[in-house]
């Protein structure tokens, strides 16, 4: 049986790359944002978040370019942990528990990362049928 490279993996790599780009470009982003970002502002600099998200993107990209289920699982699992932390950070950002669209979205990202990671079997071949040209 083959494991398909999910479009979700590509989307999550795009999200991670997007975060990295923004974090490297806007050095004071957390300070300029609402109080929802106080936890991140107090714990990490934007460049550090950029390095983390860039690393997550590269691990996922490495996994699906090389068709390595091991690296795909690692990338998705680490991404699930990261987006869970982001969800908690913005949910508790100003010292109170407050659910907003951001916390819901990042919880969804984390859930889908963990779900997709758990569906990847390390011994299976990667289904690359999406790479075949249509005649």
JSON list of C-alpha atoms in Angstrom, two decimals:
[
{"chain": "A", "resi": 1, "resn": "UNK", "atom": "CA", "xyz": [0.00, 0.00, 0.00]},
{"chain": "A", "resi": 2, "resn": "UNK", "atom": "CA", "xyz": [1.16, 3.54, -0.74]},
{"chain": "A", "resi": 3, "resn": "UNK", "atom": "CA", "xyz": [0.89, 6.67, 1.37]},
{"chain": "A", "resi": 4, "resn": "UNK", "atom": "CA", "xyz": [-0.30, 9.76, -0.49]},
{"chain": "A", "resi": 5, "resn": "UNK", "atom": "CA", "xyz": [1.44, 13.11, -0.11]},
{"chain": "A", "resi": 6, "resn": "UNK", "atom": "CA", "xyz": [-1.43, 15.10, 1.28]},
{"chain": "A", "resi": 7, "resn": "UNK", "atom": "CA", "xyz": [-2.15, 18.59, -0.03]},
{"chain": "A", "resi": 8, "resn": "UNK", "atom": "CA", "xyz": [-2.38, 19.51, 3.64]},
{"chain": "A", "resi": 9, "resn": "UNK", "atom": "CA", "xyz": [1.38, 18.96, 4.00]},
{"chain": "A", "resi": 10, "resn": "UNK", "atom": "CA", "xyz": [2.01, 21.42, 1.19]},
{"chain": "A", "resi": 11, "resn": "UNK", "atom": "CA", "xyz": [-0.39, 23.96, 2.71]},
{"chain": "A", "resi": 12, "resn": "UNK", "atom": "CA", "xyz": [1.23, 23.64, 6.15]},
{"chain": "A", "resi": 13, "resn": "UNK", "atom": "CA", "xyz": [4.66, 24.11, 4.59]},
{"chain": "A", "resi": 14, "resn": "UNK", "atom": "CA", "xyz": [3.31, 27.27, 2.93]},
{"chain": "A", "resi": 15, "resn": "UNK", "atom": "CA", "xyz": [1.91, 28.51, 6.27]},
{"chain": "A", "resi": 16, "resn": "UNK", "atom": "CA", "xyz": [5.25, 27.84, 7.98]},
{"chain": "A", "resi": 17, "resn": "UNK", "atom": "CA", "xyz": [7.17, 29.62, 5.21]},
{"chain": "A", "resi": 18, "resn": "UNK", "atom": "CA", "xyz": [4.73, 32.52, 5.40]},
{"chain": "A", "resi": 19, "resn": "UNK", "atom": "CA", "xyz": [5.25, 32.84, 9.14]},
{"chain": "A", "resi": 20, "resn": "UNK", "atom": "CA", "xyz": [9.03, 32.71, 8.67]},
{"chain": "A", "resi": 21, "resn": "UNK", "atom": "CA", "xyz": [8.89, 35.44, 6.04]},
{"chain": "A", "resi": 22, "resn": "UNK", "atom": "CA", "xyz": [6.75, 37.71, 8.21]},
{"chain": "A", "resi": 23, "resn": "UNK", "atom": "CA", "xyz": [8.86, 37.12, 11.32]},
{"chain": "A", "resi": 24, "resn": "UNK", "atom": "CA", "xyz": [12.11, 37.92, 9.52]},
{"chain": "A", "resi": 25, "resn": "UNK", "atom": "CA", "xyz": [10.61, 41.08, 7.96]},
{"chain": "A", "resi": 26, "resn": "UNK", "atom": "CA", "xyz": [8.75, 42.58, 10.93]},
{"chain": "A", "resi": 27, "resn": "UNK", "atom": "CA", "xyz": [11.09, 42.62, 13.90]},
{"chain": "A", "resi": 28, "resn": "UNK", "atom": "CA", "xyz": [8.63, 44.28, 16.31]},
{"chain": "A", "resi": 29, "resn": "UNK", "atom": "CA", "xyz": [5.53, 42.42, 15.21]},
{"chain": "A", "resi": 30, "resn": "UNK", "atom": "CA", "xyz": [4.58, 41.05, 18.63]},
{"chain": "A", "resi": 31, "resn": "UNK", "atom": "CA", "xyz": [4.90, 44.45, 20.29]},
{"chain": "A", "resi": 32, "resn": "UNK", "atom": "CA", "xyz": [2.69, 46.05, 17.63]},
{"chain": "A", "resi": 33, "resn": "UNK", "atom": "CA", "xyz": [-0.04, 43.42, 17.91]},
{"chain": "A", "resi": 34, "resn": "UNK", "atom": "CA", "xyz": [-2.90, 43.15, 20.36]},
{"chain": "A", "resi": 35, "resn": "UNK", "atom": "CA", "xyz": [-2.48, 41.81, 23.87]},
{"chain": "A", "resi": 36, "resn": "UNK", "atom": "CA", "xyz": [-3.17, 38.30, 22.50]},
{"chain": "A", "resi": 37, "resn": "UNK", "atom": "CA", "xyz": [0.52, 38.11, 21.60]},
{"chain": "A", "resi": 38, "resn": "UNK", "atom": "CA", "xyz": [1.94, 39.04, 25.02]},
{"chain": "A", "resi": 39, "resn": "UNK", "atom": "CA", "xyz": [3.10, 35.49, 25.78]},
{"chain": "A", "resi": 40, "resn": "UNK", "atom": "CA", "xyz": [5.06, 35.21, 22.54]},
{"chain": "A", "resi": 41, "resn": "UNK", "atom": "CA", "xyz": [6.44, 38.73, 22.98]},
{"chain": "A", "resi": 42, "resn": "UNK", "atom": "CA", "xyz": [7.69, 37.81, 26.45]},
{"chain": "A", "resi": 43, "resn": "UNK", "atom": "CA", "xyz": [9.22, 34.46, 25.48]},
{"chain": "A", "resi": 44, "resn": "UNK", "atom": "CA", "xyz": [10.59, 34.63, 21.93]},
{"chain": "A", "resi": 45, "resn": "UNK", "atom": "CA", "xyz": [11.94, 37.22, 19.53]},
{"chain": "A", "resi": 46, "resn": "UNK", "atom": "CA", "xyz": [10.43, 37.35, 16.07]},
{"chain": "A", "resi": 47, "resn": "UNK", "atom": "CA", "xyz": [13.66, 36.13, 14.45]},
{"chain": "A", "resi": 48, "resn": "UNK", "atom": "CA", "xyz": [13.59, 33.03, 16.69]},
{"chain": "A", "resi": 49, "resn": "UNK", "atom": "CA", "xyz": [10.01, 32.28, 15.64]},
{"chain": "A", "resi": 50, "resn": "UNK", "atom": "CA", "xyz": [11.15, 32.78, 12.04]},
{"chain": "A", "resi": 51, "resn": "UNK", "atom": "CA", "xyz": [13.93, 30.24, 12.48]},
{"chain": "A", "resi": 52, "resn": "UNK", "atom": "CA", "xyz": [11.54, 27.74, 14.09]},
{"chain": "A", "resi": 53, "resn": "UNK", "atom": "CA", "xyz": [8.88, 28.06, 11.40]},
{"chain": "A", "resi": 54, "resn": "UNK", "atom": "CA", "xyz": [11.44, 27.99, 8.59]},
{"chain": "A", "resi": 55, "resn": "UNK", "atom": "CA", "xyz": [12.94, 24.82, 10.07]},
{"chain": "A", "resi": 56, "resn": "UNK", "atom": "CA", "xyz": [9.48, 23.22, 10.32]},
{"chain": "A", "resi": 57, "resn": "UNK", "atom": "CA", "xyz": [8.77, 24.07, 6.69]},
{"chain": "A", "resi": 58, "resn": "UNK", "atom": "CA", "xyz": [12.10, 22.70, 5.50]},
{"chain": "A", "resi": 59, "resn": "UNK", "atom": "CA", "xyz": [11.63, 19.41, 7.38]},
{"chain": "A", "resi": 60, "resn": "UNK", "atom": "CA", "xyz": [8.21, 18.90, 5.78]},
{"chain": "A", "resi": 61, "resn": "UNK", "atom": "CA", "xyz": [9.47, 19.88, 2.33]},
{"chain": "A", "resi": 62, "resn": "UNK", "atom": "CA", "xyz": [12.50, 17.59, 2.71]},
{"chain": "A", "resi": 63, "resn": "UNK", "atom": "CA", "xyz": [10.19, 14.72, 3.63]},
{"chain": "A", "resi": 64, "resn": "UNK", "atom": "CA", "xyz": [7.82, 15.00, 0.72]},
{"chain": "A", "resi": 65, "resn": "UNK", "atom": "CA", "xyz": [10.46, 15.89, -1.89]},
{"chain": "A", "resi": 66, "resn": "UNK", "atom": "CA", "xyz": [12.53, 12.85, -0.93]},
{"chain": "A", "resi": 67, "resn": "UNK", "atom": "CA", "xyz": [9.38, 10.77, -0.37]},
{"chain": "A", "resi": 68, "resn": "UNK", "atom": "CA", "xyz": [10.56, 9.96, 3.14]},
{"chain": "A", "resi": 69, "resn": "UNK", "atom": "CA", "xyz": [7.66, 9.01, 5.38]},
{"chain": "A", "resi": 70, "resn": "UNK", "atom": "CA", "xyz": [9.95, 9.25, 8.39]},
{"chain": "A", "resi": 71, "resn": "UNK", "atom": "CA", "xyz": [10.73, 12.93, 7.78]},
{"chain": "A", "resi": 72, "resn": "UNK", "atom": "CA", "xyz": [7.14, 13.68, 6.81]},
{"chain": "A", "resi": 73, "resn": "UNK", "atom": "CA", "xyz": [6.02, 12.28, 10.18]},
{"chain": "A", "resi": 74, "resn": "UNK", "atom": "CA", "xyz": [8.71, 14.22, 12.04]},
{"chain": "A", "resi": 75, "resn": "UNK", "atom": "CA", "xyz": [7.82, 17.47, 10.28]},
{"chain": "A", "resi": 76, "resn": "UNK", "atom": "CA", "xyz": [4.10, 17.10, 10.85]},
{"chain": "A", "resi": 77, "resn": "UNK", "atom": "CA", "xyz": [4.48, 16.02, 14.48]},
{"chain": "A", "resi": 78, "resn": "UNK", "atom": "CA", "xyz": [6.78, 18.93, 15.29]},
{"chain": "A", "resi": 79, "resn": "UNK", "atom": "CA", "xyz": [4.42, 21.27, 13.45]},
{"chain": "A", "resi": 80, "resn": "UNK", "atom": "CA", "xyz": [1.52, 19.93, 15.50]},
{"chain": "A", "resi": 81, "resn": "UNK", "atom": "CA", "xyz": [3.43, 20.68, 18.69]},
{"chain": "A", "resi": 82, "resn": "UNK", "atom": "CA", "xyz": [4.36, 24.15, 17.45]},
{"chain": "A", "resi": 83, "resn": "UNK", "atom": "CA", "xyz": [0.83, 25.15, 16.36]},
{"chain": "A", "resi": 84, "resn": "UNK", "atom": "CA", "xyz": [-0.52, 23.79, 19.67]},
{"chain": "A", "resi": 85, "resn": "UNK", "atom": "CA", "xyz": [1.87, 26.08, 21.52]},
{"chain": "A", "resi": 86, "resn": "UNK", "atom": "CA", "xyz": [0.85, 29.02, 19.33]},
{"chain": "A", "resi": 87, "resn": "UNK", "atom": "CA", "xyz": [-2.81, 28.23, 20.05]},
{"chain": "A", "resi": 88, "resn": "UNK", "atom": "CA", "xyz": [-2.19, 28.20, 23.79]},
{"chain": "A", "resi": 89, "resn": "UNK", "atom": "CA", "xyz": [-0.04, 31.33, 23.62]},
{"chain": "A", "resi": 90, "resn": "UNK", "atom": "CA", "xyz": [-2.72, 33.41, 21.92]},
{"chain": "A", "resi": 91, "resn": "UNK", "atom": "CA", "xyz": [-5.58, 31.86, 23.91]},
{"chain": "A", "resi": 92, "resn": "UNK", "atom": "CA", "xyz": [-3.83, 32.84, 27.15]},
{"chain": "A", "resi": 93, "resn": "UNK", "atom": "CA", "xyz": [-2.00, 35.81, 25.64]},
{"chain": "A", "resi": 94, "resn": "UNK", "atom": "CA", "xyz": [-3.28, 38.56, 27.88]},
{"chain": "A", "resi": 95, "resn": "UNK", "atom": "CA", "xyz": [-3.46, 36.47, 31.05]},
{"chain": "A", "resi": 96, "resn": "UNK", "atom": "CA", "xyz": [-7.06, 35.44, 30.62]},
{"chain": "A", "resi": 97, "resn": "UNK", "atom": "CA", "xyz": [-8.64, 32.55, 28.75]},
{"chain": "A", "resi": 98, "resn": "UNK", "atom": "CA", "xyz": [-10.13, 33.90, 25.54]},
{"chain": "A", "resi": 99, "resn": "UNK", "atom": "CA", "xyz": [-10.88, 31.91, 22.41]},
{"chain": "A", "resi": 100, "resn": "UNK", "atom": "CA", "xyz": [-10.72, 33.79, 19.14]},
{"chain": "A", "resi": 101, "resn": "UNK", "atom": "CA", "xyz": [-10.44, 33.00, 15.46]},
{"chain": "A", "resi": 102, "resn": "UNK", "atom": "CA", "xyz": [-6.66, 32.68, 15.71]},
{"chain": "A", "resi": 103, "resn": "UNK", "atom": "CA", "xyz": [-6.73, 30.17, 18.53]},
{"chain": "A", "resi": 104, "resn": "UNK", "atom": "CA", "xyz": [-9.38, 28.11, 16.72]},
{"chain": "A", "resi": 105, "resn": "UNK", "atom": "CA", "xyz": [-7.39, 28.15, 13.46]},
{"chain": "A", "resi": 106, "resn": "UNK", "atom": "CA", "xyz": [-4.12, 27.14, 15.12]},
{"chain": "A", "resi": 107, "resn": "UNK", "atom": "CA", "xyz": [-5.87, 24.40, 17.10]},
{"chain": "A", "resi": 108, "resn": "UNK", "atom": "CA", "xyz": [-7.20, 23.14, 13.77]},
{"chain": "A", "resi": 109, "resn": "UNK", "atom": "CA", "xyz": [-3.73, 23.24, 12.21]},
{"chain": "A", "resi": 110, "resn": "UNK", "atom": "CA", "xyz": [-2.31, 21.30, 15.15]},
{"chain": "A", "resi": 111, "resn": "UNK", "atom": "CA", "xyz": [-5.09, 18.70, 15.04]},
{"chain": "A", "resi": 112, "resn": "UNK", "atom": "CA", "xyz": [-4.67, 18.16, 11.30]},
{"chain": "A", "resi": 113, "resn": "UNK", "atom": "CA", "xyz": [-0.86, 17.93, 11.65]},
{"chain": "A", "resi": 114, "resn": "UNK", "atom": "CA", "xyz": [-1.22, 15.21, 14.29]},
{"chain": "A", "resi": 115, "resn": "UNK", "atom": "CA", "xyz": [-3.96, 13.42, 12.32]},
{"chain": "A", "resi": 116, "resn": "UNK", "atom": "CA", "xyz": [-1.99, 13.46, 9.06]},
{"chain": "A", "resi": 117, "resn": "UNK", "atom": "CA", "xyz": [1.19, 12.39, 10.85]},
{"chain": "A", "resi": 118, "resn": "UNK", "atom": "CA", "xyz": [-0.58, 9.43, 12.42]},
{"chain": "A", "resi": 119, "resn": "UNK", "atom": "CA", "xyz": [-1.84, 8.28, 9.01]},
{"chain": "A", "resi": 120, "resn": "UNK", "atom": "CA", "xyz": [1.68, 8.05, 7.57]},
{"chain": "A", "resi": 121, "resn": "UNK", "atom": "CA", "xyz": [3.21, 4.58, 7.84]},
{"chain": "A", "resi": 122, "resn": "UNK", "atom": "CA", "xyz": [7.01, 4.56, 7.79]},
{"chain": "A", "resi": 123, "resn": "UNK", "atom": "CA", "xyz": [7.41, 1.34, 5.81]},
{"chain": "A", "resi": 124, "resn": "UNK", "atom": "CA", "xyz": [5.02, 2.27, 3.01]},
{"chain": "A", "resi": 125, "resn": "UNK", "atom": "CA", "xyz": [5.98, 3.74, -0.32]},
{"chain": "A", "resi": 126, "resn": "UNK", "atom": "CA", "xyz": [4.89, 7.29, -1.07]},
{"chain": "A", "resi": 127, "resn": "UNK", "atom": "CA", "xyz": [2.17, 7.59, -3.72]},
{"chain": "A", "resi": 128, "resn": "UNK", "atom": "CA", "xyz": [3.54, 9.98, -6.31]},
{"chain": "A", "resi": 129, "resn": "UNK", "atom": "CA", "xyz": [0.68, 9.53, -8.78]},
{"chain": "A", "resi": 130, "resn": "UNK", "atom": "CA", "xyz": [-0.10, 13.24, -8.52]},
{"chain": "A", "resi": 131, "resn": "UNK", "atom": "CA", "xyz": [3.25, 13.87, -10.23]},
{"chain": "A", "resi": 132, "resn": "UNK", "atom": "CA", "xyz": [2.29, 12.05, -13.42]},
{"chain": "A", "resi": 133, "resn": "UNK", "atom": "CA", "xyz": [1.38, 14.26, -16.34]},
{"chain": "A", "resi": 134, "resn": "UNK", "atom": "CA", "xyz": [-2.09, 14.12, -17.79]},
{"chain": "A", "resi": 135, "resn": "UNK", "atom": "CA", "xyz": [-2.13, 13.25, -21.49]}
]
